[in-house]
Every structure is written in structure tokens, then in C-alpha cells.
Coordinates of C-alpha atoms and ligand atoms in Angstrom, one line a residue:
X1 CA -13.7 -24.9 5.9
X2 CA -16.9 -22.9 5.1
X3 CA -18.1 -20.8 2.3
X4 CA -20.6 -18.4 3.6
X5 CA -23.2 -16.5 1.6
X6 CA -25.3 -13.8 3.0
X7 CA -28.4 -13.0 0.7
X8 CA -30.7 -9.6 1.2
X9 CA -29.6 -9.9 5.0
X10 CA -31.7 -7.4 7.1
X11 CA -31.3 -6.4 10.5
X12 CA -33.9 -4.2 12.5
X13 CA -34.4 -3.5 16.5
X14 CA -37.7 -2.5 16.8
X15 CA -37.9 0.4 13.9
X16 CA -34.0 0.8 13.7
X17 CA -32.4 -1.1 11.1
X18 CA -29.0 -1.9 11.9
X19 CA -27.9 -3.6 8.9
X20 CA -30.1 -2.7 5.6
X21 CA -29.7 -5.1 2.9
X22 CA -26.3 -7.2 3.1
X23 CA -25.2 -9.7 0.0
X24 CA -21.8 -11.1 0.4
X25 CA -19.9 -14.2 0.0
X26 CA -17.2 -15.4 1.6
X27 CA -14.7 -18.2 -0.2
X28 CA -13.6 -21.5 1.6
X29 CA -10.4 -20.4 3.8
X30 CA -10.5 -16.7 3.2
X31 CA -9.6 -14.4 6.0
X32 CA -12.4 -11.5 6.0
X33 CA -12.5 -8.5 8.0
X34 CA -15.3 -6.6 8.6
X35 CA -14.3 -2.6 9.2
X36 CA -16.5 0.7 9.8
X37 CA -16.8 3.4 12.3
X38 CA -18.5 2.5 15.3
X39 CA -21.9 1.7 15.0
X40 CA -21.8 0.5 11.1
X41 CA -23.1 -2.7 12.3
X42 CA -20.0 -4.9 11.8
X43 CA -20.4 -6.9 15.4
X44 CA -24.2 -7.3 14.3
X45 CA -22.9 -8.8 11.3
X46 CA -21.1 -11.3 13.1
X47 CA -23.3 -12.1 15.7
X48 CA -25.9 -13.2 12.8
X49 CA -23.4 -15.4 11.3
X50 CA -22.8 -16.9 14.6
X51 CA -26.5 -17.1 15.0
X52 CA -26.6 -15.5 18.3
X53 CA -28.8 -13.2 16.3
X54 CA -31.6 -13.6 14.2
X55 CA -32.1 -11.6 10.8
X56 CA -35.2 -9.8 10.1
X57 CA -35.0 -10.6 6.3
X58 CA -32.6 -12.4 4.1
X59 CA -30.9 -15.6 4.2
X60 CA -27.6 -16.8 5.3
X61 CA -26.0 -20.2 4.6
X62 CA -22.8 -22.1 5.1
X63 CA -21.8 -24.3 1.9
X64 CA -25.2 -23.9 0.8
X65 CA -27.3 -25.1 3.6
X66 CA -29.8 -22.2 5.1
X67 CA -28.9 -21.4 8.7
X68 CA -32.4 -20.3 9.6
X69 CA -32.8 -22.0 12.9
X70 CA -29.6 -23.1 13.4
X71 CA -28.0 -22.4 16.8
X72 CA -24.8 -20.9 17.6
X73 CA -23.6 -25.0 18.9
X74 CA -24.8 -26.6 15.5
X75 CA -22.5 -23.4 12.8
X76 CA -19.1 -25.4 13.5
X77 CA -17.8 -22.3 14.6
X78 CA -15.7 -21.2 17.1
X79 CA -15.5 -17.1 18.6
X80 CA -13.3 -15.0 19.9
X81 CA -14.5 -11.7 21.9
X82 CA -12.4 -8.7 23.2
X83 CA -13.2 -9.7 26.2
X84 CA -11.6 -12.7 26.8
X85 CA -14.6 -14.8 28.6
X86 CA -12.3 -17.3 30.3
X87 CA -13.7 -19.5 33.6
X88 CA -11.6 -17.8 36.5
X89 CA -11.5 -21.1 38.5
X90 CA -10.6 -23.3 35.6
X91 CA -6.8 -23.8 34.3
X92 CA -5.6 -22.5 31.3
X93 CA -5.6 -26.8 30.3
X94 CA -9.7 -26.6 31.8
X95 CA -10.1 -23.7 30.1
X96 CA -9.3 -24.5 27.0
X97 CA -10.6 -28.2 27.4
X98 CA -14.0 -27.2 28.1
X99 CA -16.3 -27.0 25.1
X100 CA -14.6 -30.7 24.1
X101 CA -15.8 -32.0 27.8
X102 CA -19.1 -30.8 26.9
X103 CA -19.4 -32.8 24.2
X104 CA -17.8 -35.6 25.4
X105 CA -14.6 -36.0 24.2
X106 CA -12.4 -38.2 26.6
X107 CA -9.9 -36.8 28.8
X108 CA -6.5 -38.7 27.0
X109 CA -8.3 -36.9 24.1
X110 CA -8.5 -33.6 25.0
X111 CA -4.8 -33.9 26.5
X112 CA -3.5 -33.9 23.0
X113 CA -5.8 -31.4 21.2
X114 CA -5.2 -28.6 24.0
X115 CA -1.4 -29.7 24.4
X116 CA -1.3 -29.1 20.4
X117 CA -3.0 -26.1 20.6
X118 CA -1.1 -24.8 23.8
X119 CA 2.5 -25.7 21.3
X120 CA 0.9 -23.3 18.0
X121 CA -0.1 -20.8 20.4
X122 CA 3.2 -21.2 22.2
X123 CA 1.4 -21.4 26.1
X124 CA 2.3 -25.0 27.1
X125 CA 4.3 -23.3 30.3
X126 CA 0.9 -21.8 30.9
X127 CA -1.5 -24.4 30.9
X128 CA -1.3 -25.5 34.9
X129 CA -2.0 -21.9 35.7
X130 CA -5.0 -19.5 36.4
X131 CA -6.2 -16.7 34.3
X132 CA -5.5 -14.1 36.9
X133 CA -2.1 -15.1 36.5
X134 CA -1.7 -14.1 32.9
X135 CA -1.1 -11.0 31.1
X136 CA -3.7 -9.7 28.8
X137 CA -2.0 -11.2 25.5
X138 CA -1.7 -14.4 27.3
X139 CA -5.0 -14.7 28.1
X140 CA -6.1 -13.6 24.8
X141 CA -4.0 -16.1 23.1
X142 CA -5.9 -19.1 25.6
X143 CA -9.0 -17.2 24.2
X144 CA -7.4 -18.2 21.0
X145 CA -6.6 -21.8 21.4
X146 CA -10.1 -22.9 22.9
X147 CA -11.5 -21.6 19.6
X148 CA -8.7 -24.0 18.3
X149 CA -9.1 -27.5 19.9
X150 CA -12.8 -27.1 19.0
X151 CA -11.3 -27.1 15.1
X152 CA -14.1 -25.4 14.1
X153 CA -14.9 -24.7 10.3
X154 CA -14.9 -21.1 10.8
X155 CA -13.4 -19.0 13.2
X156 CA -15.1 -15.5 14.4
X157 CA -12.8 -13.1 15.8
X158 CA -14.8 -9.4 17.5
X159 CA -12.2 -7.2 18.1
X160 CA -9.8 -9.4 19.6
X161 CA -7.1 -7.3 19.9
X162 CA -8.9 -4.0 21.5
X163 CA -7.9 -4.9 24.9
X164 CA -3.8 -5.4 24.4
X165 CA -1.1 -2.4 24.3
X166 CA 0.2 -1.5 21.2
X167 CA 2.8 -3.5 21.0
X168 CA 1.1 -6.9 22.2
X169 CA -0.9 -6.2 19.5
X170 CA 1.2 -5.6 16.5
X171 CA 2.5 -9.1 17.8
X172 CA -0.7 -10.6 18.1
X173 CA -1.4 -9.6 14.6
X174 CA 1.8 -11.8 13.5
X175 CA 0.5 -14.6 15.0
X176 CA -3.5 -14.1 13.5
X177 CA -2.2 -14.3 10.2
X178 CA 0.3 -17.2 10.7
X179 CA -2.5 -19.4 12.4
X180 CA -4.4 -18.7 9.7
X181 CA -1.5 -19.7 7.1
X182 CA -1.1 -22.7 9.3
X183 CA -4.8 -23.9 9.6
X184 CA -6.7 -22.3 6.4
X185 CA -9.6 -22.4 8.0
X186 CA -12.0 -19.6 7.4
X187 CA -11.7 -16.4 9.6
X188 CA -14.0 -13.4 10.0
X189 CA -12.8 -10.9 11.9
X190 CA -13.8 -7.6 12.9
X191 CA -12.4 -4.3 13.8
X192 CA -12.5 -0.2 13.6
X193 CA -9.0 -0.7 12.9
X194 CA -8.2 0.0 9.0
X195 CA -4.4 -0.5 10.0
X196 CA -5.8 -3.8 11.3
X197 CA -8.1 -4.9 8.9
X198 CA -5.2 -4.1 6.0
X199 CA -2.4 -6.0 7.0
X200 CA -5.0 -9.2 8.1
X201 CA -7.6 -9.4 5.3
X202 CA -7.6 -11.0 2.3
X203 CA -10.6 -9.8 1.9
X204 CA -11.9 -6.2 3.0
X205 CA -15.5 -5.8 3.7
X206 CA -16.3 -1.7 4.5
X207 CA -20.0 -1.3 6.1
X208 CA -21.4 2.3 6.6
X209 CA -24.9 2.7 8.1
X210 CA -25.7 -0.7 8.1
X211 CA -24.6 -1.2 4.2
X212 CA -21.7 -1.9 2.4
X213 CA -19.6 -0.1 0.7
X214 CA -17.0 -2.0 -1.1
X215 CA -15.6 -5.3 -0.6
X216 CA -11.8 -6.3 -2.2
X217 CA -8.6 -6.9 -1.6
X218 CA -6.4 -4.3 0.5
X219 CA -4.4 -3.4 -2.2
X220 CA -8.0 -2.4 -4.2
X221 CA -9.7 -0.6 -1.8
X222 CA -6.4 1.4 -1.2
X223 CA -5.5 2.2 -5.6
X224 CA -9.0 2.1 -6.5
X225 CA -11.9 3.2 -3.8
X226 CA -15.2 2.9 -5.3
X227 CA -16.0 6.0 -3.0
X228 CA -15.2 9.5 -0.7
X229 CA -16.2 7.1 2.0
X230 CA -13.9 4.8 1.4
X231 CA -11.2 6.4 0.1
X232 CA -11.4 8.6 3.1
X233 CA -11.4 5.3 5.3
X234 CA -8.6 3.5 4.3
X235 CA -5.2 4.5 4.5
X236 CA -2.6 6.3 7.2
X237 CA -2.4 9.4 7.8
X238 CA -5.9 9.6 5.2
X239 CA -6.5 10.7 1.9
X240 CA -6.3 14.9 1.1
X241 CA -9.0 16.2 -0.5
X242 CA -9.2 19.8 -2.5
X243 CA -12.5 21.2 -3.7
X244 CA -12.3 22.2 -7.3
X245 CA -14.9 23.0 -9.9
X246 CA -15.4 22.1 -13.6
X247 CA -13.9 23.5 -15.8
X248 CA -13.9 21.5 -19.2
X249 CA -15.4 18.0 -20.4
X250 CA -13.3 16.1 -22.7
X251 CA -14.1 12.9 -23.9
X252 CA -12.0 10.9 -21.6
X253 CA -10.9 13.9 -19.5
X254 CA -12.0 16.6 -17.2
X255 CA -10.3 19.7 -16.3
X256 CA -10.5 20.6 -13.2
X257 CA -10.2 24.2 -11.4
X258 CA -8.3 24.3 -7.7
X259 CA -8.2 27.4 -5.9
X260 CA -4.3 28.1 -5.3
X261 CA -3.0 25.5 -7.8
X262 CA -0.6 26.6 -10.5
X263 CA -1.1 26.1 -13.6
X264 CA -5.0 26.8 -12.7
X265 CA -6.4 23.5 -12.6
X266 CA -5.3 19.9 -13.3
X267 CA -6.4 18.0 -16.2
X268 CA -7.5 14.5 -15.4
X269 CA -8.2 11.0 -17.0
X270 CA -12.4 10.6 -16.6
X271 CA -14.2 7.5 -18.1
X272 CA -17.3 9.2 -20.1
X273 CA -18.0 12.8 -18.3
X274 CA -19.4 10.5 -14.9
X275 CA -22.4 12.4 -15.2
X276 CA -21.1 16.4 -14.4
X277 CA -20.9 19.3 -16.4
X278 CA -19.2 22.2 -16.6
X279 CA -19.1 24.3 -13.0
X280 CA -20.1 21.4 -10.9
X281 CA -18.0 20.9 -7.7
X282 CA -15.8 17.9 -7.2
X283 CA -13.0 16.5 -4.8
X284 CA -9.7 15.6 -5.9
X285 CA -7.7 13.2 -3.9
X286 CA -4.8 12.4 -3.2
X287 CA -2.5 10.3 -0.6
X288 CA -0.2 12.1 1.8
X289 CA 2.5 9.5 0.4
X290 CA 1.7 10.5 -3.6
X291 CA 2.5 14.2 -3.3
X292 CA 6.1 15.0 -4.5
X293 CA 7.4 17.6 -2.1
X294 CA 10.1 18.3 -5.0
X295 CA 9.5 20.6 -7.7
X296 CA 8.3 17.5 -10.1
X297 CA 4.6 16.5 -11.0
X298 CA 3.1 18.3 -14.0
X299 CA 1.2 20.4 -11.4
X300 CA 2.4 22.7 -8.7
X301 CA 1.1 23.2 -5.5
X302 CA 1.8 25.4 -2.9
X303 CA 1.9 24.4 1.0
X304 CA 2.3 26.4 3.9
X305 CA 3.9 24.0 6.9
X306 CA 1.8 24.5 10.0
X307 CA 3.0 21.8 11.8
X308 CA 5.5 18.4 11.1
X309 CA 5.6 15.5 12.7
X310 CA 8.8 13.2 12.7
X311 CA 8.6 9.3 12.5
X312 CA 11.6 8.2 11.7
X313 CA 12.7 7.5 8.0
X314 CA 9.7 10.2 7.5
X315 CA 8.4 12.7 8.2
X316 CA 4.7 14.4 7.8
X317 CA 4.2 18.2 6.9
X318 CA 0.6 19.2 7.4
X319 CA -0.9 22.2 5.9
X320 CA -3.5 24.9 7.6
X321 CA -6.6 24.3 6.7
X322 CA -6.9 26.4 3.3
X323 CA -9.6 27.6 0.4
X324 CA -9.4 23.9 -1.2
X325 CA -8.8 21.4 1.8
X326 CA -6.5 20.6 4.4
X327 CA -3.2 18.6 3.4
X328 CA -0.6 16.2 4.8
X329 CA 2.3 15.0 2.4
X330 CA 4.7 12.6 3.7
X331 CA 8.2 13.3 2.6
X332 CA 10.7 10.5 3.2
X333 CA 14.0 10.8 4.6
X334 CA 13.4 14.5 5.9
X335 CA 14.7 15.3 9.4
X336 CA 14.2 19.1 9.8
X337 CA 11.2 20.2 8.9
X338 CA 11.4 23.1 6.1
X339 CA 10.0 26.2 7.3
X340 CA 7.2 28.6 5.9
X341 CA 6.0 27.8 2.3
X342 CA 6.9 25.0 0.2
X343 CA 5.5 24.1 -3.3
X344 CA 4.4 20.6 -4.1
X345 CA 4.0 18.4 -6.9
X346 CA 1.1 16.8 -8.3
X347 CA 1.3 13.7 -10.5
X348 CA -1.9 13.7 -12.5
X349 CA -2.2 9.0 -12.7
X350 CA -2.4 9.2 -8.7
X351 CA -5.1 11.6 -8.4
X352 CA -8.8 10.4 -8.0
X353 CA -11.8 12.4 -9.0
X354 CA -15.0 12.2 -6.6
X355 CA -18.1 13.6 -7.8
X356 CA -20.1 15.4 -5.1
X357 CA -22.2 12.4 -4.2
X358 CA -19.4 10.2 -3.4
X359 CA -18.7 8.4 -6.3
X360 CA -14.9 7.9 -7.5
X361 CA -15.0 8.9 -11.3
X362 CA -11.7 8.2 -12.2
X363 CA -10.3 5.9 -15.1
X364 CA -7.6 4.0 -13.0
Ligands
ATP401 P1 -18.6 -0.7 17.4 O1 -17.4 -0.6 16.6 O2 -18.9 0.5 18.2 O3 -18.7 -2.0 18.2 P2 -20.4 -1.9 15.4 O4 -20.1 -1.4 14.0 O5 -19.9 -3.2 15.8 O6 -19.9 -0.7 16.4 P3 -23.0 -2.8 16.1 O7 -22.7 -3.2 17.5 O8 -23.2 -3.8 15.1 O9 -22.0 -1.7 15.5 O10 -24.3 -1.8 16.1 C1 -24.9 -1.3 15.0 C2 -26.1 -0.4 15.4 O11 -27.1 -1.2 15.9 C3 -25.7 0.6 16.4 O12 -26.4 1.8 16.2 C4 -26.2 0.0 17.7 O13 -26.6 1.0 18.7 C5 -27.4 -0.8 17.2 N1 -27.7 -2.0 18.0 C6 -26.9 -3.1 18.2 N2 -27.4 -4.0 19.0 C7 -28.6 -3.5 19.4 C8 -29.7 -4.0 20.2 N3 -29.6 -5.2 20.8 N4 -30.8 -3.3 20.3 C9 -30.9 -2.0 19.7 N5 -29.9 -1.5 18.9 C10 -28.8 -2.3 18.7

């Protein structure tokens, strides 16, 4: 186990910061995932809590001892790359042996540790064999167990998964989170993958440019984004957003004007007036999954269908780009896509209000 604490952590390459001021904490056993476009800095993240990189300011520490000159060997750690990084001469058994050789540990020893490993990661028919003989979920999953027979305090995972078909890796993810429910170890693990990082995390982490943006719980980040960013981030097929202006403050409300929305505009819960006034533009937003393609909602909004797409159980209608924003709804159950225009519904408690730098405004 290890609780890790990053404190005013800055990373620059020459004049380029890649990470810009990072304070996070990560409990004893949690599985965290780091997520972001490419290029957020998520990898560098990891590779300074590996120690394979340095940081240019800040601190980092593992149950409260400062990792500054640390190496990579003396973290208790053990990571796991995309790129699987196996010894092509060595057995799956060698393989996954190795790091306790190095240190060591005698051979009867490190029989049992990479038998036990070979039985959680179910590869014992494997272990005799070379890595040019496996498939790539096999050899990601011996990847796997020589992080495991080194039973590490934490566990660092960079895009395991990136490398396996879509399947492989849906399967993979299955067996991610049941080693973790097995070992409760700590795992940080990262990926562009928001489908990924959801169904993994117990914790969400979501870096932008080298900053973050909101760290919580799947279920949080996906109800209540602090941001566009976010909000826009999270969630298949994502968020729609329609441009509206201003139209009336209330104490705990806004009104709300949306070009082709009937009646006019949408009144909306707003904790104080978040800072607008009357005219300013806003988003509104709304999940393809919260739009009611009955004639409910206490707001109506027309669609015209440009295209559907059918998934089985459900189906998504998306809209033409139009004067407020583009639009998906997902209606379950449908088979045949209705033609031409259809009318929506809006339910006012699942709408989010997003100022024009960003910020979420809404009560919920
Ligand atoms: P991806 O998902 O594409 O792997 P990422 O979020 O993991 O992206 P990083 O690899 O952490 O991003 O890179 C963050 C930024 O830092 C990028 O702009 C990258 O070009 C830059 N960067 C990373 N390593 C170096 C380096 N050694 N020298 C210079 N710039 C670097």
C-alpha cells in the first residue's frame, strides 16, 4: 500500500512546462486514473511518480516520506507500459522471474511467487514458452504478472491496454479491476480513454495543459462537472451544448434564451447569479441519454434527424449542426429511425448551465 501526495508539482523541458502546478493525493489502495487528450501531461505525471523523471518544483512523497532522490528501484513500485518490454530470449517463467533474480531471491522462491502469479493471471500453460509465441493479451497479461511477483506497493499502469483489439481489451479491463479487488494494492493508471478511465477508477483525475481540472469519483465528474472541459470530456457519445443568452436573473434562477426552443427559453436553477447578467452568452448542456425524444419535459425542442446510428437496444439520432449547437439524443428501444423533424423534450434538473469561461454554474 501507498498513499501518495503530490505538492506544487512542476514540470518544465527547457522553457515548456509540461505539467504547471499539480496538488493531489492519492489514498492507500485507491485505483486512480489519470485521463486527458494527448499531450495533457498524464505519462509525465507518472513517470515522476515512478521517478524516472525529475520535477522542476514541488514535492512528491509516498506515506509521507519525500521522494526527492529516490530512484525508480528504491519507490516499491512496479510498471506496466503499452509496450510490453518482455526479454525475447527469456521464458514467460524467466520473464517474469527476473526483477526477483536481481535481487536475489532464490530460485525455489521465485517458483512459487511467479507460479502464483502465472494462476491470478491464469498463464500457467504459458510459462515454458517464448514471447513470440504469445498473442498480444497474453503477453500483456505476463507484462502484468512480473509487476505482480515483485508485490510492489504500488502498481503504475501507461496505457496498458492501447496495444490489444477491442475485445481483448474490454476483457482485460475485467481482469484490471479484479486484480485490484484481489490485491488492494494501489494502482495508477493512465489513459486517453474516458470509457476506460470510468469503468476502472475509483478515482478520476482530468489534466488539461499540464493542470488539473477536476478530480472525483466517475459518477461525479459525470452528474456534476466542475467545467465545459470536463463535461465535454466525459461521457459517450458527449455532452450537447446550445448557445443561449440571458435573459433574466432570479435569485436562485436564470432564464435563459435558446434560439429554436419553444417556449422561448428555459428557466434554470443558478446558485447566486454566478457572476452574469442579463445578455451574456452561456452553454446549456445536456446528455444525449437525458433528452426525452417524447413529447415530455417542460421544454420543447425541435430536432431535424440528419443521420441515426443503430446499436442495438438504442439507437442515436444526430441533428445538423443548427443556430444553437449540434445534438445527439439517444432514444432506447428505437429500431427505425423516424424521418424528418422530431420535437424533443427538455427536463430542466438535468440541464447544466456553463458560463462562457467554462465554469459549470448550476445548483445540482
Ligand atoms: P499522450 O496521451 O499523447 O501520451 P500525455 O498526456 O501522456 O500524451 P506527455 O507525454 O506527458 O502527454 O507529454 C506532455 C507534454 O510534454 C507534451 O507536449 C510533450 O510533447 C511534452 N514532453 C514530454 N516529454 C518531453 C521531453 N522529454 N522533452 C520535451 N517535451 C516533452
Amino acid at each position: 500500500m501507498s498513499h501518495v501526495e503530490l505538492a506544487g508539482v512542476v514540470k518544465r523541458f527547457g522553457t515548456f512546462a509540461a505539467l504547471r502546478g499539480i496538488d493531489l493525493e492519492m489514498p492507500d489502495g485507491a485505483f486512480t486514473v489519470f485521463v486527458g487528450p494527448s499531450g495533457c501531461g498524464k505519462s509525465t505525471l507518472l513517470r515522476l511518480i515512478c521517478g524516472l523523471e525529475v520535477p522542476s518544483e514541488g514535492t512528491i512523497r509516498f506515506d509521507g516520506r519525500d521522494m526527492r532522490g529516490v530512484p525508480p528501484a528504491g519507490r516499491k513500485l512496479a510498471m506496466v507500459f503499452q509496450s510490453y518490454a518482455l526479454y525475447p530470449h527469456m521464458s514467460v517463467a524467466d520473464n517474469m522471474g527476473f526483477a526477483l533474480r536481481m535481487s536475489g531471491v532464490p530460485k525455489a522462491e521465485r517458483a512459487v511467487q511467479v507460479a502464483r502469479a502465472a494462476e491470478i493471471l491464469q498463464i500457467t500453460r504459458l510459462l515454458e514458452r517464448r514471447p513470440k509465441e504469445l498473442s498480444g493479451g497474453q503477453r500483456q497479461r505476463v507484462a502484468i504478472g512480473r509487476a505482480i511477483v515483485r508485490a510492489p506497493s504500488l502498481f503504475l499502469f501507461d496505457e496498458p491496454l492501447s496495444n490489444l483489439d477491442a475485445e481483448l481489451r474490454v476483457e482485460m479491463r475485467f481482469e484490471l479491476a479484479e486484480l485490484h479487488r484481489r490485491l488492494r494494492t494501489s494502482m495508477i493508471y493512465v489513459t486517453h480513454d474516458q470509457v476506460e478511465a470510468m469503468t476502472l477508477a475509483d478515482r478520476i483525475v482530468v489534466l488539461h495543459d499540464g493542470l488539473i481540472e477536476q478530480v472525483g469519483s466517475p459518477a461525479e465528474l459525470y452528474e456534476r462537472p466542475v467545467n465545459r472541459f470536463v463535461a465535454n470530456f466525459i461521457g459517450s457519445p458527449r455532452m450537447n451544448f446550445l448557445s443561449g443568452r440571458v435573459a433574466a436573473l432570479h435569485p436562485d434562477a436564470i432564464e435563459v434564451s435558446i434560439p429554436g426552443i419553444d417556449p422561448g427559453g428555459l428557466t434554470l436553477p443558478l446558485r447566486g447569479n454566478g457572476g452574469l447578467k442579463v445578455g451574456d452568452s452561456v452553454e446549456i448542456g445536456v446528455r444525449p441519454d437525458e433528452l426525452l425524444l417524447a413529447e415530455g419535459g417542460a421544454v420543447r425542442l425541435p430536432m431535424k434527424v440528419e443521420f441515426s446510428e443503430y446499436i442495438g437496444g438504442a439507437m442515436y439520432l444526430h441533428a445538423p449542426k443548427q443556430e444553437a449547437g449540434r445534438l445527439t439524443v439517444r432514444c432506447p428501444g428505437v429500431q427505425a429511425p423516424p424521418n424528418g423533424t422530431i420535437t424533443l423534450g427538455i427536463e430542466r434538473d438535468r440541464c447544466h448551465v456553463f458560463a462562457m469561461d467554462g465554469r459549470r454554474l448550476s445548483v445540482t
